[in-house]
PDB file of C-alpha atoms in Angstrom:
ATOM      1  CA  VAL A   1     126.629 129.334  88.470  1.00  0.00           C
ATOM      2  CA  GLN A   2     124.579 132.508  88.622  1.00  0.00           C
ATOM      3  CA  LEU A   3     125.794 135.672  90.314  1.00  0.00           C
ATOM      4  CA  VAL A   4     123.772 138.888  90.362  1.00  0.00           C
ATOM      5  CA  GLU A   5     125.333 142.087  91.662  1.00  0.00           C
ATOM      6  CA  SER A   6     123.516 145.196  92.863  1.00  0.00           C
ATOM      7  CA  GLY A   7     124.144 148.347  94.847  1.00  0.00           C
ATOM      8  CA  GLY A   8     126.339 150.380  92.540  1.00  0.00           C
ATOM      9  CA  GLY A   9     125.784 154.031  91.760  1.00  0.00           C
ATOM     10  CA  LEU A  10     127.230 157.522  91.626  1.00  0.00           C
ATOM     11  CA  VAL A  11     128.791 158.813  94.807  1.00  0.00           C
ATOM     12  CA  GLN A  12     130.981 161.757  95.748  1.00  0.00           C
ATOM     13  CA  PRO A  13     134.563 161.226  96.917  1.00  0.00           C
ATOM     14  CA  GLY A  14     134.540 160.213 100.555  1.00  0.00           C
ATOM     15  CA  GLY A  15     131.136 158.590 100.230  1.00  0.00           C
ATOM     16  CA  SER A  16     130.067 154.995 100.801  1.00  0.00           C
ATOM     17  CA  LEU A  17     128.310 152.227  98.931  1.00  0.00           C
ATOM     18  CA  ARG A  18     127.410 148.653  99.771  1.00  0.00           C
ATOM     19  CA  LEU A  19     127.491 146.140  96.968  1.00  0.00           C
ATOM     20  CA  SER A  20     125.529 142.896  97.165  1.00  0.00           C
ATOM     21  CA  CYS A  21     125.767 139.678  95.179  1.00  0.00           C
ATOM     22  CA  ALA A  22     123.078 137.007  95.102  1.00  0.00           C
ATOM     23  CA  ALA A  23     124.462 133.554  94.302  1.00  0.00           C
ATOM     24  CA  SER A  24     122.646 130.507  92.967  1.00  0.00           C
ATOM     25  CA  GLY A  25     123.311 127.343  91.004  1.00  0.00           C
ATOM     26  CA  PHE A  26     126.077 126.046  93.241  1.00  0.00           C
ATOM     27  CA  THR A  27     126.702 125.280  96.911  1.00  0.00           C
ATOM     28  CA  PHE A  28     127.656 128.808  97.920  1.00  0.00           C
ATOM     29  CA  SER A  29     128.794 127.895 101.431  1.00  0.00           C
ATOM     30  CA  ARG A  30     131.524 125.599 100.101  1.00  0.00           C
ATOM     31  CA  PHE A  31     133.356 128.158  98.005  1.00  0.00           C
ATOM     32  CA  SER A  32     135.579 131.112  98.672  1.00  0.00           C
ATOM     33  CA  MET A  33     134.378 134.181  96.803  1.00  0.00           C
ATOM     34  CA  SER A  34     135.815 137.411  95.517  1.00  0.00           C
ATOM     35  CA  TRP A  35     135.120 140.869  94.212  1.00  0.00           C
ATOM     36  CA  VAL A  36     136.987 142.054  91.159  1.00  0.00           C
ATOM     37  CA  ARG A  37     136.696 145.329  89.241  1.00  0.00           C
ATOM     38  CA  GLN A  38     137.323 146.755  85.818  1.00  0.00           C
ATOM     39  CA  ALA A  39     138.100 150.420  85.333  1.00  0.00           C
ATOM     40  CA  PRO A  40     137.361 152.055  81.967  1.00  0.00           C
ATOM     41  CA  GLY A  41     139.763 150.850  79.299  1.00  0.00           C
ATOM     42  CA  LYS A  42     141.617 148.498  81.634  1.00  0.00           C
ATOM     43  CA  GLY A  43     141.672 144.799  82.419  1.00  0.00           C
ATOM     44  CA  LEU A  44     140.204 143.273  85.541  1.00  0.00           C
ATOM     45  CA  GLU A  45     141.746 143.777  88.955  1.00  0.00           C
ATOM     46  CA  TRP A  46     141.239 141.564  92.000  1.00  0.00           C
ATOM     47  CA  VAL A  47     139.846 143.566  94.928  1.00  0.00           C
ATOM     48  CA  SER A  48     139.066 141.169  97.768  1.00  0.00           C
ATOM     49  CA  SER A  49     138.440 137.528  98.694  1.00  0.00           C
ATOM     50  CA  ILE A  50     136.746 135.752 101.562  1.00  0.00           C
ATOM     51  CA  TYR A  51     136.957 132.147 102.726  1.00  0.00           C
ATOM     52  CA  SER A  52     133.918 129.924 102.379  1.00  0.00           C
ATOM     53  CA  ASP A  53     133.160 130.223 106.095  1.00  0.00           C
ATOM     54  CA  GLY A  54     134.032 133.914 106.266  1.00  0.00           C
ATOM     55  CA  SER A  55     136.927 133.286 108.628  1.00  0.00           C
ATOM     56  CA  ASN A  56     139.597 134.994 106.517  1.00  0.00           C
ATOM     57  CA  THR A  57     139.524 137.983 104.227  1.00  0.00           C
ATOM     58  CA  TYR A  58     142.095 139.482 101.854  1.00  0.00           C
ATOM     59  CA  TYR A  59     142.312 142.860 100.126  1.00  0.00           C
ATOM     60  CA  VAL A  60     144.351 144.606  97.493  1.00  0.00           C
ATOM     61  CA  ASP A  61     146.503 147.240  99.175  1.00  0.00           C
ATOM     62  CA  SER A  62     144.677 150.163  97.591  1.00  0.00           C
ATOM     63  CA  VAL A  63     141.402 149.348  99.393  1.00  0.00           C
ATOM     64  CA  LYS A  64     142.695 148.093 102.744  1.00  0.00           C
ATOM     65  CA  GLY A  65     141.054 149.936 105.613  1.00  0.00           C
ATOM     66  CA  ARG A  66     138.292 151.279 103.345  1.00  0.00           C
ATOM     67  CA  PHE A  67     136.536 148.185 101.974  1.00  0.00           C
ATOM     68  CA  THR A  68     135.084 145.238 103.893  1.00  0.00           C
ATOM     69  CA  ILE A  69     134.035 141.947 102.300  1.00  0.00           C
ATOM     70  CA  SER A  70     131.498 139.757 104.057  1.00  0.00           C
ATOM     71  CA  ARG A  71     129.031 136.978 103.333  1.00  0.00           C
ATOM     72  CA  ASP A  72     125.849 135.399 104.587  1.00  0.00           C
ATOM     73  CA  ASN A  73     125.880 131.725 103.667  1.00  0.00           C
ATOM     74  CA  GLY A  74     122.317 131.214 104.837  1.00  0.00           C
ATOM     75  CA  LYS A  75     121.111 133.814 102.361  1.00  0.00           C
ATOM     76  CA  LYS A  76     123.719 132.932  99.700  1.00  0.00           C
ATOM     77  CA  MET A  77     124.829 136.539  99.615  1.00  0.00           C
ATOM     78  CA  LEU A  78     128.209 138.218  99.214  1.00  0.00           C
ATOM     79  CA  TYR A  79     128.765 141.858 100.174  1.00  0.00           C
ATOM     80  CA  LEU A  80     131.332 144.598  99.730  1.00  0.00           C
ATOM     81  CA  GLN A  81     131.079 147.630 102.011  1.00  0.00           C
ATOM     82  CA  MET A  82     133.020 150.485 100.455  1.00  0.00           C
ATOM     83  CA  ASN A  83     133.819 153.543 102.541  1.00  0.00           C
ATOM     84  CA  ASN A  84     135.825 156.683 101.860  1.00  0.00           C
ATOM     85  CA  LEU A  85     135.530 156.109  98.140  1.00  0.00           C
ATOM     86  CA  GLU A  86     138.062 157.684  95.799  1.00  0.00           C
ATOM     87  CA  SER A  87     137.868 158.552  92.115  1.00  0.00           C
ATOM     88  CA  GLU A  88     140.310 155.703  91.448  1.00  0.00           C
ATOM     89  CA  ASP A  89     137.640 153.270  92.678  1.00  0.00           C
ATOM     90  CA  THR A  90     135.469 154.059  89.661  1.00  0.00           C
ATOM     91  CA  ALA A  91     134.900 150.752  87.877  1.00  0.00           C
ATOM     92  CA  VAL A  92     132.450 147.995  87.141  1.00  0.00           C
ATOM     93  CA  TYR A  93     132.493 145.657  90.131  1.00  0.00           C
ATOM     94  CA  TYR A  94     131.950 141.946  89.690  1.00  0.00           C
ATOM     95  CA  CYS A  95     131.187 139.198  92.146  1.00  0.00           C
ATOM     96  CA  ALA A  96     133.260 136.135  91.207  1.00  0.00           C
ATOM     97  CA  LYS A  97     133.587 132.496  92.177  1.00  0.00           C
ATOM     98  CA  GLY A  98     137.290 132.387  92.767  1.00  0.00           C
ATOM     99  CA  PHE A  99     139.941 133.169  95.342  1.00  0.00           C
ATOM    100  CA  SER A 100     143.217 134.970  95.782  1.00  0.00           C
ATOM    101  CA  ARG A 101     145.350 136.011  98.707  1.00  0.00           C
ATOM    102  CA  GLY A 102     147.130 138.743  96.809  1.00  0.00           C
ATOM    103  CA  ARG A 103     147.024 141.145  93.936  1.00  0.00           C
ATOM    104  CA  ILE A 104     146.094 139.801  90.528  1.00  0.00           C
ATOM    105  CA  THR A 105     145.281 141.618  87.336  1.00  0.00           C
ATOM    106  CA  TRP A 106     143.976 140.117  84.138  1.00  0.00           C
ATOM    107  CA  PRO A 107     144.257 141.560  80.627  1.00  0.00           C
ATOM    108  CA  ILE A 108     141.056 142.477  78.792  1.00  0.00           C
ATOM    109  CA  GLY A 109     139.440 139.188  77.782  1.00  0.00           C
ATOM    110  CA  GLY A 110     141.682 137.152  80.051  1.00  0.00           C
ATOM    111  CA  PHE A 111     139.408 136.638  83.059  1.00  0.00           C
ATOM    112  CA  SER A 112     138.092 133.115  83.494  1.00  0.00           C
ATOM    113  CA  TRP A 113     136.434 132.955  86.917  1.00  0.00           C
ATOM    114  CA  PRO A 114     132.620 132.686  86.848  1.00  0.00           C
ATOM    115  CA  ARG A 115     131.210 136.144  87.489  1.00  0.00           C
ATOM    116  CA  GLY A 116     128.048 138.205  87.358  1.00  0.00           C
ATOM    117  CA  GLN A 117     127.064 140.984  84.990  1.00  0.00           C
ATOM    118  CA  GLY A 118     128.630 143.627  87.187  1.00  0.00           C
ATOM    119  CA  THR A 119     127.463 146.832  88.855  1.00  0.00           C
ATOM    120  CA  GLN A 120     128.826 150.275  88.004  1.00  0.00           C
ATOM    121  CA  VAL A 121     130.451 152.328  90.734  1.00  0.00           C
ATOM    122  CA  SER A 122     131.237 155.917  89.809  1.00  0.00           C
ATOM    123  CA  VAL A 123     133.035 158.232  92.205  1.00  0.00           C
ATOM    124  CA  SER A 124     132.929 161.859  91.145  1.00  0.00           C
ATOM    125  CA  SER A 125     132.219 165.308  92.506  1.00  0.00           C
TER     126      SER A 125
END
């Protein structure tokens, strides 16, 4: 499994970013996928998941209405459109091969899903 995230950066509150994740080494179209994030000094937090065919999506309450997860199975790509960003969204965002329908947090060192190297999202004025 190889997952490579991109698209992070520094943005002002209220701004937008689109994260991308290129997947390889497994049959991407057969697996549900997720985005998770890690804020400074904290464990990982599940953000969003999407079914293998894109038919269902799930979000942590704090990002509902602001973030949109999507995928392109033909291109083996996973995306996270983030709008109206808040300072609390500052974190390293990871693309992960795993699925949840609801909120999960993991302690530092306790995350076991396959994931990429992450992309930094910083929200600050």
